Amino acid sequence: MTSALGRWLRDRARATPHRTAIVFEGEATSYGELDARSERLAAGLLAAGVRRGDRVATLTGNRPEHVELFFACAKAGLILTPVNVRLTAPEVAYQLADAEPSIMFAAPALVPLAEEARTSSGHPCRVAELTRGGLDALATTGEDTGAGDTGGAGDEHRDPADDDGLLLVYTAGTTGRPKGALLTHANCFWTNLSLDRGCELREDDVVLQVLPQFHVGGWNVQPLLAWWKGATVVLEPSFDAGRALRLIAERGVTTMMGVPATYLFMAQHPGFATADLSGLRRVVVGGAPMPEPLLRTWLDRGVRIVQGYGLTEAAPNVLCLPEEDIAGRVGWAGIPYPHVDVALRDVETGGTLDGPGIGELVVRGPNVFAGYWRDPEATRAAVTGGWLRTGDIAERDADGFYRIRDRAKDMYVSGGENVYPAEAESVLQGHPEVAEVAVVGVPDARWGEVGCAFVVPVPGAAPEASELIAHCRARLAGFKAPKYVRLVDRLPRSAVDKVLKSKLRGVWEQAG
C-alpha cells in the first residue's frame, strides 16, 4: 500500500464527493470537484511534456488552484516547488536556476516578476498564469490521454512511490544562498499522521488557513490533514486580522494555525474583544514560542492553544506542547510528536546526552527530508548517523519536555520567517561605504525578532541608516532587510577573528 498523497484525495472524493473541501472568497469547492480537476490537470501536465520527477514551480498567494495543482503533482509524480512571493526577482531567479522547473505558474499580478526572474535565471522554463482559465486550458489537453488514469501502465502513468519527491521548499541558507529541501510523499504522509495523533483534526472541523502556501506549514500543518480527514479549509489569499476574526464566526471555524505575530495582530485588532470565538476549538502556534502576555490574552478568551516546534527539513512537525501543559510551561516547545525521535547532541564532543541537559536538538524519523536538492555535501553536513541536525540549542528537563534556548546557527525568526543574517551581510558588504558588517536578531514587540546591522564604515564615510536599509530592501525581501543600523568603530572578534555576535547583542541590550 502506497503512502502517496494523490490517493488521499481519490479516496476522500469517492467517500464524500459532495462535502466541501475548500471555501475561498465565498465560493465552495467540493471534494469531487477538486479530485476531478486535479486528475485532468495531472494528465494535462504529462501530455504537455512535463515528465515524472520534473519540478513545477509556483509564485502565488493562497488560492484553490494552487491546491488543485498540488494534488495534480501528487498524482502525476511531479515535484511542486512553491516560491516565496515576497522575494525579489534576483532571489526568484536563483531558485529557478537551481530547481530547473519545467513550468512556472504565477498569479496574474506576479507574472511580470516571474518573467523577469526567468530571463535573468538563464533557465528556459515556461511561465503560465495560475488561474482557473489557465489550468482548465492545460487540463483539456489531457482529456484524451487517460485523465483519471494516472496510475495506468508505463512509467509516466504509474502511481508515485513513497520515496518520490513531492515538495521542494527552499529554506534560508547560512552561507547566504537558500537550499531546496526535498520532501517525499512518505515524509508528508508521516508528518501528517503524527500531527493528527498529537493534535487531532476531525471530519467536522473547519480550518482557517492563513499561512502562505510557499511555506511547508501552509501544507503540512493542518491543510493536507484536513483534506485527508474530509474537513473543510477556509483558504485565505493572505492574512488580515480583522477578516480572520470575522471568518471565525461567519464560517464556524474550529481550528487554525499561525505564528505568534498572527495571534498578536488579531489580539490587537479593535474587534478582538467582541469577536465570537466560541466555536474555536483549538489553535496551533509555531515558528517561535508564544510570549506569555499574548498567551494569557487568548487563554482568557477561552481558546485552547497548542504550541509546536518544527523545521522545513522535518516536514516540519517535531515537538508539540499539549494544550493541558501550555499554561504551566510557557516558552517550552513540548515533547516529540508520535513517530518522531529527538535527542540532544553535545556541542563540544558530538556525543548523545542522557537525562536533563542542554545541547543541539537532533531529529530522526520518517518525516525527515530526503536531502537538499542537488547538494549532497550540505545534506551530509545536515544529517549525520541518521539524525537531522537542527542547529538549535535545546534544553530537556527531567520530564522529557524540550524548549529552544539558542541557535547554533545565526538564524533568527521574524514574523514566522526564518532569516539568516548572511544574506543581508552579503548585500550590505557590497555597499561602497561599508567596510565591515554583522547582522544579529534583536527583540521586536511586533515581529518577535528583527535584524540590526552593526556597520563599520569605510574611512571618512558616514552612511545614513535609511540609505543602508533601502539598499537592502532593493535587493532582498523586506523581512530579510535589517530594521536597525548602528555605526560602530569596529566589530568585536575572537582570537581567531570570528565576529562575536553575542557581544553585539549585548551592545543592543545595554543601549536599551
Short mmCIF file of C-alpha atoms in Angstrom, two decimals:
data_model
loop_
_atom_site.label_atom_id
_atom_site.label_comp_id
_atom_site.label_asym_id
_atom_site.label_seq_id
_atom_site.Cartn_x
_atom_site.Cartn_y
_atom_site.Cartn_z
CA MET A 1 0.00 0.00 0.00
CA THR A 2 1.47 3.32 -1.09
CA SER A 3 1.50 6.43 1.09
CA ALA A 4 1.39 8.69 -2.00
CA LEU A 5 -0.79 11.70 -1.29
CA GLY A 6 -2.76 11.59 -4.52
CA ARG A 7 -4.55 8.58 -3.06
CA TRP A 8 -5.84 10.71 -0.19
CA LEU A 9 -7.96 12.87 -2.45
CA ARG A 10 -9.18 9.99 -4.63
CA ASP A 11 -10.35 8.05 -1.58
CA ARG A 12 -11.96 11.08 0.02
CA ALA A 13 -13.76 12.09 -3.20
CA ARG A 14 -15.13 8.57 -3.54
CA ALA A 15 -16.40 8.59 0.04
CA THR A 16 -17.71 12.16 0.35
CA PRO A 17 -17.78 13.76 -3.12
CA HIS A 18 -20.26 16.49 -2.20
CA ARG A 19 -18.61 17.58 1.05
CA THR A 20 -16.91 20.99 0.90
CA ALA A 21 -13.13 20.79 0.69
CA ILE A 22 -12.31 24.50 0.23
CA VAL A 23 -14.05 27.80 0.80
CA PHE A 24 -12.28 30.69 -0.92
CA GLU A 25 -13.69 34.20 -1.11
CA GLY A 26 -17.18 32.85 -0.55
CA GLU A 27 -17.02 30.11 -3.19
CA ALA A 28 -17.01 26.44 -2.25
CA THR A 29 -15.15 23.60 -3.96
CA SER A 30 -16.30 20.05 -3.23
CA TYR A 31 -14.04 17.05 -2.83
CA GLY A 32 -15.46 15.60 -6.03
CA GLU A 33 -14.66 18.78 -7.98
CA LEU A 34 -11.15 19.06 -6.53
CA ASP A 35 -10.39 15.43 -7.35
CA ALA A 36 -11.73 15.61 -10.91
CA ARG A 37 -9.92 18.86 -11.69
CA SER A 38 -6.62 17.60 -10.32
CA GLU A 39 -6.97 14.35 -12.32
CA ARG A 40 -7.47 16.28 -15.57
CA LEU A 41 -4.63 18.65 -14.72
CA ALA A 42 -2.27 15.76 -13.90
CA ALA A 43 -3.00 14.21 -17.28
CA GLY A 44 -2.69 17.59 -18.99
CA LEU A 45 0.74 18.28 -17.50
CA LEU A 46 2.03 14.90 -18.64
CA ALA A 47 0.51 15.38 -22.09
CA ALA A 48 2.20 18.79 -22.32
CA GLY A 49 5.60 17.19 -21.90
CA VAL A 50 6.20 17.54 -18.16
CA ARG A 51 7.90 14.30 -17.10
CA ARG A 52 7.83 12.37 -13.85
CA GLY A 53 10.20 13.91 -11.33
CA ASP A 54 10.09 17.32 -13.03
CA ARG A 55 9.62 20.39 -10.89
CA VAL A 56 6.52 22.56 -11.20
CA ALA A 57 7.23 25.99 -9.68
CA THR A 58 4.60 28.39 -8.38
CA LEU A 59 4.62 32.06 -7.47
CA THR A 60 1.28 32.83 -5.89
CA GLY A 61 -0.69 33.69 -2.82
CA ASN A 62 -3.07 31.12 -1.38
CA ARG A 63 -5.74 30.02 -3.83
CA PRO A 64 -7.72 26.84 -4.63
CA GLU A 65 -5.97 26.48 -8.00
CA HIS A 66 -2.74 26.03 -6.08
CA VAL A 67 -4.32 23.17 -4.13
CA GLU A 68 -5.54 21.64 -7.39
CA LEU A 69 -2.01 21.89 -8.78
CA PHE A 70 -0.54 20.31 -5.62
CA PHE A 71 -2.75 17.24 -5.97
CA ALA A 72 -2.11 17.09 -9.72
CA CYS A 73 1.61 16.92 -8.97
CA ALA A 74 0.98 14.30 -6.27
CA LYS A 75 -0.90 12.14 -8.78
CA ALA A 76 1.48 12.63 -11.72
CA GLY A 77 4.75 12.13 -9.85
CA LEU A 78 5.82 15.78 -10.15
CA ILE A 79 7.52 17.95 -7.53
CA LEU A 80 5.73 21.15 -6.55
CA THR A 81 8.21 23.97 -5.92
CA PRO A 82 6.40 26.92 -4.29
CA VAL A 83 8.40 30.15 -4.35
CA ASN A 84 8.03 32.85 -1.71
CA VAL A 85 6.05 35.74 -3.22
CA ARG A 86 7.96 38.23 -1.06
CA LEU A 87 11.25 37.57 -2.84
CA THR A 88 12.85 39.93 -5.35
CA ALA A 89 13.47 38.98 -8.97
CA PRO A 90 17.15 38.03 -8.36
CA GLU A 91 16.12 35.79 -5.45
CA VAL A 92 13.43 34.09 -7.54
CA ALA A 93 15.91 33.72 -10.41
CA TYR A 94 18.35 31.89 -8.15
CA GLN A 95 15.71 29.33 -7.19
CA LEU A 96 14.65 28.85 -10.82
CA ALA A 97 18.25 28.26 -11.87
CA ASP A 98 18.71 25.78 -9.03
CA ALA A 99 15.44 23.84 -9.27
CA GLU A 100 15.16 23.99 -13.09
CA PRO A 101 11.37 23.60 -13.21
CA SER A 102 9.66 22.60 -16.44
CA ILE A 103 6.96 25.20 -15.91
CA MET A 104 6.23 28.03 -13.50
CA PHE A 105 2.68 29.05 -12.63
CA ALA A 106 2.28 32.60 -11.36
CA ALA A 107 -0.67 34.60 -10.10
CA PRO A 108 -1.59 37.20 -12.76
CA ALA A 109 -0.13 40.13 -10.80
CA LEU A 110 3.15 38.23 -10.36
CA VAL A 111 3.64 37.16 -13.98
CA PRO A 112 5.97 40.14 -14.71
CA LEU A 113 8.13 39.15 -11.72
CA ALA A 114 8.18 35.54 -12.91
CA GLU A 115 9.14 36.58 -16.43
CA GLU A 116 11.92 38.85 -15.18
CA ALA A 117 13.27 36.11 -12.94
CA ARG A 118 13.11 33.51 -15.70
CA THR A 119 15.02 35.77 -18.08
CA SER A 120 17.79 36.52 -15.62
CA SER A 121 18.00 32.91 -14.38
CA GLY A 122 19.02 31.59 -17.77
CA HIS A 123 16.63 28.66 -17.32
CA PRO A 124 14.12 28.44 -20.20
CA CYS A 125 11.05 27.28 -18.32
CA ARG A 126 7.57 28.20 -19.46
CA VAL A 127 5.63 30.78 -17.42
CA ALA A 128 1.86 30.34 -17.20
CA GLU A 129 -0.90 32.10 -15.27
CA LEU A 130 -2.25 30.28 -12.24
CA THR A 131 -5.92 30.98 -12.83
CA ARG A 132 -8.99 28.82 -13.30
CA GLY A 133 -8.97 29.50 -17.02
CA GLY A 134 -5.26 28.83 -17.33
CA LEU A 135 -5.48 25.47 -15.59
CA ASP A 136 -8.63 24.45 -17.45
CA ALA A 137 -6.91 25.17 -20.77
CA LEU A 138 -3.98 22.99 -19.81
CA ALA A 139 -6.21 20.28 -18.38
CA THR A 140 -8.18 19.93 -21.62
CA THR A 141 -5.01 18.84 -23.41
CA GLY A 142 -5.12 15.73 -21.25
CA GLU A 143 -8.78 14.79 -21.75
CA ASP A 144 -7.95 12.23 -24.42
CA THR A 145 -4.83 10.89 -22.70
CA GLY A 146 -6.49 8.97 -19.89
CA ALA A 147 -7.44 11.66 -17.40
CA GLY A 148 -8.19 9.90 -14.17
CA ASP A 149 -5.82 7.11 -15.20
CA THR A 150 -2.52 8.49 -13.97
CA GLY A 151 -2.00 5.16 -12.25
CA GLY A 152 -2.08 3.21 -15.54
CA ALA A 153 0.64 1.32 -17.38
CA GLY A 154 4.01 2.84 -18.17
CA ASP A 155 6.45 4.81 -16.05
CA GLU A 156 4.77 8.12 -16.84
CA HIS A 157 1.41 6.86 -15.57
CA ARG A 158 2.26 4.68 -12.58
CA ASP A 159 1.36 5.90 -9.11
CA PRO A 160 4.21 7.72 -7.36
CA ALA A 161 6.27 5.70 -4.90
CA ASP A 162 6.65 6.58 -1.23
CA ASP A 163 10.17 7.94 -1.72
CA ASP A 164 9.33 10.05 -4.78
CA GLY A 165 9.71 13.80 -4.31
CA LEU A 166 6.54 15.82 -3.71
CA LEU A 167 7.56 19.23 -2.34
CA LEU A 168 10.75 21.20 -2.91
CA VAL A 169 10.77 24.02 -0.38
CA TYR A 170 13.63 26.50 -0.24
CA THR A 171 14.97 27.47 3.14
CA ALA A 172 17.20 30.40 4.02
CA GLY A 173 20.87 29.43 3.81
CA THR A 174 23.57 30.02 6.39
CA THR A 175 26.00 30.81 3.58
CA GLY A 176 23.72 33.41 2.06
CA ARG A 177 22.12 31.10 -0.52
CA PRO A 178 18.83 29.24 0.07
CA LYS A 179 18.81 25.45 -0.17
CA GLY A 180 15.98 23.36 -1.54
CA ALA A 181 14.67 20.82 0.99
CA LEU A 182 13.15 17.85 -0.84
CA LEU A 183 10.17 16.29 0.91
CA THR A 184 8.84 12.96 -0.31
CA HIS A 185 5.33 11.52 -0.27
CA ALA A 186 6.36 9.42 2.74
CA ASN A 187 7.69 12.48 4.59
CA CYS A 188 4.36 14.25 4.14
CA PHE A 189 2.35 11.13 5.00
CA TRP A 190 4.16 10.51 8.28
CA THR A 191 4.26 14.16 9.41
CA ASN A 192 0.51 14.44 8.88
CA LEU A 193 -0.14 11.15 10.67
CA SER A 194 1.93 12.32 13.64
CA LEU A 195 0.21 15.72 13.59
CA ASP A 196 -3.18 14.02 13.78
CA ARG A 197 -2.10 11.88 16.72
CA GLY A 198 -0.65 14.83 18.56
CA CYS A 199 -3.17 17.50 17.56
CA GLU A 200 -6.20 15.72 16.15
CA LEU A 201 -8.37 17.00 13.32
CA ARG A 202 -11.93 15.73 12.84
CA GLU A 203 -14.00 15.47 9.70
CA ASP A 204 -16.38 18.13 11.03
CA ASP A 205 -13.56 20.63 11.67
CA VAL A 206 -13.38 23.90 9.77
CA VAL A 207 -9.77 25.01 9.34
CA LEU A 208 -8.85 28.64 8.75
CA GLN A 209 -5.68 28.70 6.67
CA VAL A 210 -3.80 31.98 6.67
CA LEU A 211 -0.24 30.61 6.46
CA PRO A 212 1.17 31.08 2.96
CA GLN A 213 1.36 28.08 0.67
CA PHE A 214 5.03 28.74 -0.13
CA HIS A 215 5.81 27.56 3.44
CA VAL A 216 5.84 23.89 4.34
CA GLY A 217 3.42 24.78 7.16
CA GLY A 218 0.95 26.03 4.55
CA TRP A 219 0.54 22.39 3.52
CA ASN A 220 1.67 20.09 6.32
CA VAL A 221 0.29 21.90 9.37
CA GLN A 222 -3.47 21.29 9.11
CA PRO A 223 -4.49 21.80 5.42
CA LEU A 224 -3.35 18.44 3.99
CA LEU A 225 -4.51 16.65 7.11
CA ALA A 226 -7.89 18.36 6.76
CA TRP A 227 -8.26 17.10 3.18
CA TRP A 228 -7.19 13.61 4.27
CA LYS A 229 -9.84 13.57 7.03
CA GLY A 230 -12.60 15.21 4.97
CA ALA A 231 -12.70 18.53 6.83
CA THR A 232 -13.25 21.97 5.30
CA VAL A 233 -10.46 24.50 4.76
CA VAL A 234 -11.35 28.19 4.65
CA LEU A 235 -8.50 29.36 2.46
CA GLU A 236 -7.43 32.99 2.72
CA PRO A 237 -5.33 34.63 -0.04
CA SER A 238 -3.35 36.45 2.65
CA PHE A 239 -3.65 37.24 6.33
CA ASP A 240 -5.82 40.10 7.54
CA ALA A 241 -6.50 40.19 11.28
CA GLY A 242 -9.95 41.74 11.10
CA ARG A 243 -11.12 39.44 8.32
CA ALA A 244 -9.77 36.41 10.17
CA LEU A 245 -11.78 37.33 13.26
CA ARG A 246 -14.95 37.74 11.18
CA LEU A 247 -14.44 34.44 9.37
CA ILE A 248 -14.11 32.53 12.65
CA ALA A 249 -17.72 33.43 13.41
CA GLU A 250 -19.15 33.50 9.88
CA ARG A 251 -17.68 30.18 8.73
CA GLY A 252 -17.78 28.34 12.02
CA VAL A 253 -14.00 27.99 12.16
CA THR A 254 -12.96 25.43 14.77
CA THR A 255 -9.17 25.49 14.44
CA MET A 256 -6.31 27.37 12.79
CA MET A 257 -2.54 27.60 12.67
CA GLY A 258 -0.38 30.70 12.88
CA VAL A 259 2.86 32.17 14.12
CA PRO A 260 2.91 34.39 17.25
CA ALA A 261 2.59 37.51 15.07
CA THR A 262 -0.67 36.11 13.63
CA TYR A 263 -2.25 35.97 17.07
CA LEU A 264 -0.69 39.25 18.16
CA PHE A 265 -2.24 41.16 15.25
CA MET A 266 -5.62 39.53 15.90
CA ALA A 267 -5.42 40.37 19.61
CA GLN A 268 -4.50 43.96 18.82
CA HIS A 269 -7.43 44.38 16.43
CA PRO A 270 -10.25 46.59 17.79
CA GLY A 271 -12.74 43.81 17.14
CA PHE A 272 -10.93 41.15 19.16
CA ALA A 273 -12.68 41.84 22.47
CA THR A 274 -16.16 41.34 20.98
CA ALA A 275 -15.32 38.74 18.33
CA ASP A 276 -17.28 35.48 18.60
CA LEU A 277 -14.60 32.87 19.27
CA SER A 278 -16.95 30.35 20.89
CA GLY A 279 -16.58 27.82 18.08
CA LEU A 280 -12.79 27.95 18.05
CA ARG A 281 -11.89 24.55 19.49
CA ARG A 282 -8.11 24.87 19.32
CA VAL A 283 -5.39 26.99 17.72
CA VAL A 284 -1.87 25.90 16.90
CA VAL A 285 1.14 28.20 17.14
CA GLY A 286 4.60 27.60 15.74
CA GLY A 287 7.62 29.43 14.40
CA ALA A 288 8.56 30.79 17.84
CA PRO A 289 7.30 30.49 21.43
CA MET A 290 4.13 32.40 22.23
CA PRO A 291 5.00 35.28 24.63
CA GLU A 292 3.28 34.83 27.98
CA PRO A 293 1.18 38.05 27.86
CA LEU A 294 -0.15 37.08 24.42
CA LEU A 295 -0.77 33.53 25.56
CA ARG A 296 -2.77 34.77 28.53
CA THR A 297 -4.81 37.07 26.28
CA TRP A 298 -6.01 34.12 24.18
CA LEU A 299 -6.48 31.78 27.13
CA ASP A 300 -8.63 34.44 28.79
CA ARG A 301 -10.89 34.31 25.72
CA GLY A 302 -11.38 30.60 26.32
CA VAL A 303 -9.26 29.45 23.39
CA ARG A 304 -7.15 26.33 23.81
CA ILE A 305 -3.64 26.58 22.39
CA VAL A 306 -1.12 24.02 21.17
CA GLN A 307 2.49 25.20 20.91
CA GLY A 308 4.77 23.49 18.43
CA TYR A 309 8.29 23.42 17.04
CA GLY A 310 9.47 22.26 13.66
CA LEU A 311 11.66 22.95 10.68
CA THR A 312 11.28 22.52 6.94
CA GLU A 313 13.74 19.64 6.81
CA ALA A 314 11.50 17.67 9.22
CA ALA A 315 8.38 18.35 7.10
CA PRO A 316 8.07 20.24 9.63
CA ASN A 317 6.50 18.75 12.78
CA VAL A 318 8.93 17.80 15.58
CA LEU A 319 7.75 18.93 19.04
CA CYS A 320 4.30 19.63 20.41
CA LEU A 321 3.27 21.14 23.75
CA PRO A 322 -0.17 19.73 24.60
CA GLU A 323 -2.84 22.26 25.46
CA GLU A 324 -3.10 20.98 29.04
CA ASP A 325 0.59 21.84 29.63
CA ILE A 326 0.85 25.19 27.91
CA ALA A 327 -0.21 27.44 30.81
CA GLY A 328 2.35 25.85 33.13
CA ARG A 329 5.16 25.63 30.60
CA VAL A 330 5.20 28.99 28.86
CA GLY A 331 8.10 29.15 26.44
CA TRP A 332 8.52 25.38 26.15
CA ALA A 333 8.21 23.59 22.80
CA GLY A 334 6.97 20.31 24.25
CA ILE A 335 7.55 16.62 23.62
CA PRO A 336 8.17 14.79 20.32
CA TYR A 337 5.22 14.08 18.07
CA PRO A 338 4.37 10.39 17.64
CA HIS A 339 6.69 8.66 15.13
CA VAL A 340 9.37 11.32 15.74
CA ASP A 341 12.55 10.72 17.74
CA VAL A 342 14.61 13.57 19.17
CA ALA A 343 17.84 13.70 21.14
CA LEU A 344 20.39 16.18 22.44
CA ARG A 345 23.87 16.25 20.96
CA ASP A 346 26.78 17.57 22.99
CA VAL A 347 28.04 20.60 21.10
CA GLU A 348 31.64 20.01 22.16
CA THR A 349 32.01 16.22 21.83
CA GLY A 350 29.23 15.32 19.40
CA GLY A 351 28.05 12.62 21.79
CA THR A 352 24.47 12.00 22.84
CA LEU A 353 23.32 13.48 26.15
CA ASP A 354 21.16 11.49 28.57
CA GLY A 355 18.67 12.87 31.07
CA PRO A 356 18.17 16.60 31.68
CA GLY A 357 20.63 18.77 29.79
CA ILE A 358 21.35 21.31 27.09
CA GLY A 359 22.66 20.53 23.62
CA GLU A 360 21.93 20.65 19.91
CA LEU A 361 18.50 19.20 19.10
CA VAL A 362 18.68 16.37 16.57
CA VAL A 363 15.72 14.63 14.91
CA ARG A 364 15.14 11.18 13.43
CA GLY A 365 12.09 9.64 11.82
CA PRO A 366 10.20 9.04 8.56
CA ASN A 367 9.33 12.73 8.45
CA VAL A 368 12.98 13.78 7.93
CA PHE A 369 13.60 15.06 4.41
CA ALA A 370 15.33 13.23 1.56
CA GLY A 371 18.09 15.85 1.41
CA TYR A 372 18.98 19.20 -0.09
CA TRP A 373 18.33 19.50 -3.80
CA ARG A 374 21.47 18.64 -5.76
CA ASP A 375 23.63 19.41 -2.73
CA PRO A 376 24.97 16.16 -1.26
CA GLU A 377 27.66 17.98 0.71
CA ALA A 378 25.10 20.11 2.55
CA THR A 379 22.94 17.01 3.09
CA ARG A 380 25.82 15.09 4.64
CA ALA A 381 26.50 18.04 6.95
CA ALA A 382 22.85 18.22 7.98
CA VAL A 383 22.19 14.50 8.51
CA THR A 384 24.80 12.54 10.41
CA GLY A 385 24.33 8.98 11.62
CA GLY A 386 20.68 9.13 10.59
CA TRP A 387 20.00 12.21 12.75
CA LEU A 388 19.00 15.59 11.35
CA ARG A 389 20.98 18.37 12.99
CA THR A 390 18.60 21.25 13.59
CA GLY A 391 21.25 23.81 14.57
CA ASP A 392 19.02 24.77 17.51
CA ILE A 393 20.25 24.52 21.09
CA ALA A 394 17.57 22.98 23.30
CA GLU A 395 17.08 22.21 26.96
CA ARG A 396 15.45 18.99 28.16
CA ASP A 397 14.02 18.68 31.64
CA ALA A 398 13.58 15.62 33.83
CA ASP A 399 10.08 15.00 32.40
CA GLY A 400 11.34 14.89 28.81
CA PHE A 401 9.99 18.30 27.78
CA TYR A 402 12.10 20.48 25.49
CA ARG A 403 12.50 24.18 24.97
CA ILE A 404 14.67 26.03 22.48
CA ARG A 405 17.38 28.02 24.23
CA ASP A 406 19.53 29.42 21.43
CA ARG A 407 20.58 28.82 17.88
CA ALA A 408 23.82 27.20 16.91
CA LYS A 409 23.34 28.97 13.61
CA ASP A 410 22.90 32.71 13.30
CA MET A 411 19.31 32.43 12.11
CA TYR A 412 16.59 34.48 13.73
CA VAL A 413 12.82 34.32 13.23
CA SER A 414 10.93 37.43 12.14
CA GLY A 415 7.16 37.16 11.91
CA GLY A 416 7.48 33.40 11.44
CA GLU A 417 10.03 33.78 8.63
CA ASN A 418 13.48 32.27 9.08
CA VAL A 419 16.12 34.93 8.39
CA TYR A 420 19.81 34.20 8.00
CA PRO A 421 21.99 37.29 8.57
CA ALA A 422 24.49 36.09 5.96
CA GLU A 423 22.16 37.23 3.18
CA ALA A 424 21.84 40.82 4.47
CA GLU A 425 25.52 40.90 5.39
CA SER A 426 26.44 39.93 1.83
CA VAL A 427 24.25 42.69 0.40
CA LEU A 428 25.50 45.36 2.81
CA GLN A 429 29.09 44.35 2.19
CA GLY A 430 28.53 45.41 -1.41
CA HIS A 431 27.67 48.99 -0.41
CA PRO A 432 30.55 51.34 -1.24
CA GLU A 433 30.53 52.98 2.20
CA VAL A 434 30.54 49.74 4.22
CA ALA A 435 33.86 48.25 5.34
CA GLU A 436 32.53 45.53 7.65
CA VAL A 437 29.11 44.44 8.82
CA ALA A 438 27.47 41.95 11.14
CA VAL A 439 23.72 41.44 11.46
CA VAL A 440 22.04 39.99 14.55
CA GLY A 441 18.46 39.34 15.55
CA VAL A 442 17.09 41.62 18.25
CA PRO A 443 13.73 41.53 20.08
CA ASP A 444 10.76 43.26 18.49
CA ALA A 445 7.29 43.54 20.01
CA ARG A 446 5.55 43.22 16.65
CA TRP A 447 7.58 40.63 14.75
CA GLY A 448 9.28 38.72 17.55
CA GLU A 449 12.72 39.48 16.16
CA VAL A 450 14.13 41.85 13.55
CA GLY A 451 17.61 42.46 12.22
CA CYS A 452 20.08 45.02 13.50
CA ALA A 453 23.11 45.68 11.31
CA PHE A 454 26.30 46.78 13.04
CA VAL A 455 28.27 48.59 10.35
CA VAL A 456 31.89 49.70 10.28
CA PRO A 457 32.01 52.44 7.61
CA VAL A 458 34.92 52.89 5.24
CA PRO A 459 37.28 55.67 6.43
CA GLY A 460 35.72 59.10 6.04
CA ALA A 461 32.22 57.75 5.31
CA ALA A 462 29.10 58.12 7.42
CA PRO A 463 26.24 56.36 5.61
CA GLU A 464 22.70 57.06 6.74
CA ALA A 465 20.83 54.17 8.30
CA SER A 466 17.87 54.76 5.99
CA GLU A 467 20.15 54.56 2.96
CA LEU A 468 21.60 51.20 4.03
CA ILE A 469 18.17 49.77 4.83
CA ALA A 470 16.89 50.92 1.43
CA HIS A 471 19.96 49.32 -0.18
CA CYS A 472 18.94 46.00 1.39
CA ARG A 473 15.25 46.31 0.55
CA ALA A 474 16.08 46.86 -3.12
CA ARG A 475 17.88 43.52 -3.20
CA LEU A 476 16.15 41.36 -0.59
CA ALA A 477 12.67 40.54 0.56
CA GLY A 478 11.50 43.07 3.14
CA PHE A 479 11.57 40.66 6.06
CA LYS A 480 15.26 39.93 5.40
CA ALA A 481 16.31 43.58 5.48
CA PRO A 482 17.50 44.82 8.90
CA LYS A 483 15.18 47.20 10.69
CA TYR A 484 18.02 48.97 12.50
CA VAL A 485 21.54 50.08 11.64
CA ARG A 486 24.20 51.00 14.16
CA LEU A 487 27.52 52.55 13.07
CA VAL A 488 30.46 51.24 15.10
CA ASP A 489 34.23 51.73 15.03
CA ARG A 490 34.95 48.01 14.96
CA LEU A 491 33.30 44.62 15.37
CA PRO A 492 34.15 42.51 18.42
CA ARG A 493 36.14 39.45 17.36
CA SER A 494 37.56 36.30 18.93
CA ALA A 495 41.19 35.24 18.87
CA VAL A 496 40.58 33.58 15.52
CA ASP A 497 38.87 36.69 14.15
CA LYS A 498 35.33 35.34 14.37
CA VAL A 499 32.79 38.09 14.96
CA LEU A 500 31.35 37.72 18.46
CA LYS A 501 27.68 38.26 17.78
CA SER A 502 26.79 37.59 21.39
CA LYS A 503 28.67 40.77 22.31
CA LEU A 504 26.77 42.71 19.64
CA ARG A 505 23.50 41.53 21.14
CA GLY A 506 24.85 42.71 24.48
CA VAL A 507 25.56 46.12 23.00
CA TRP A 508 21.97 46.29 21.78
CA GLU A 509 20.60 45.32 25.20
CA GLN A 510 22.76 47.85 27.01
CA ALA A 511 21.59 50.60 24.67
CA GLY A 512 18.03 49.76 25.67
#
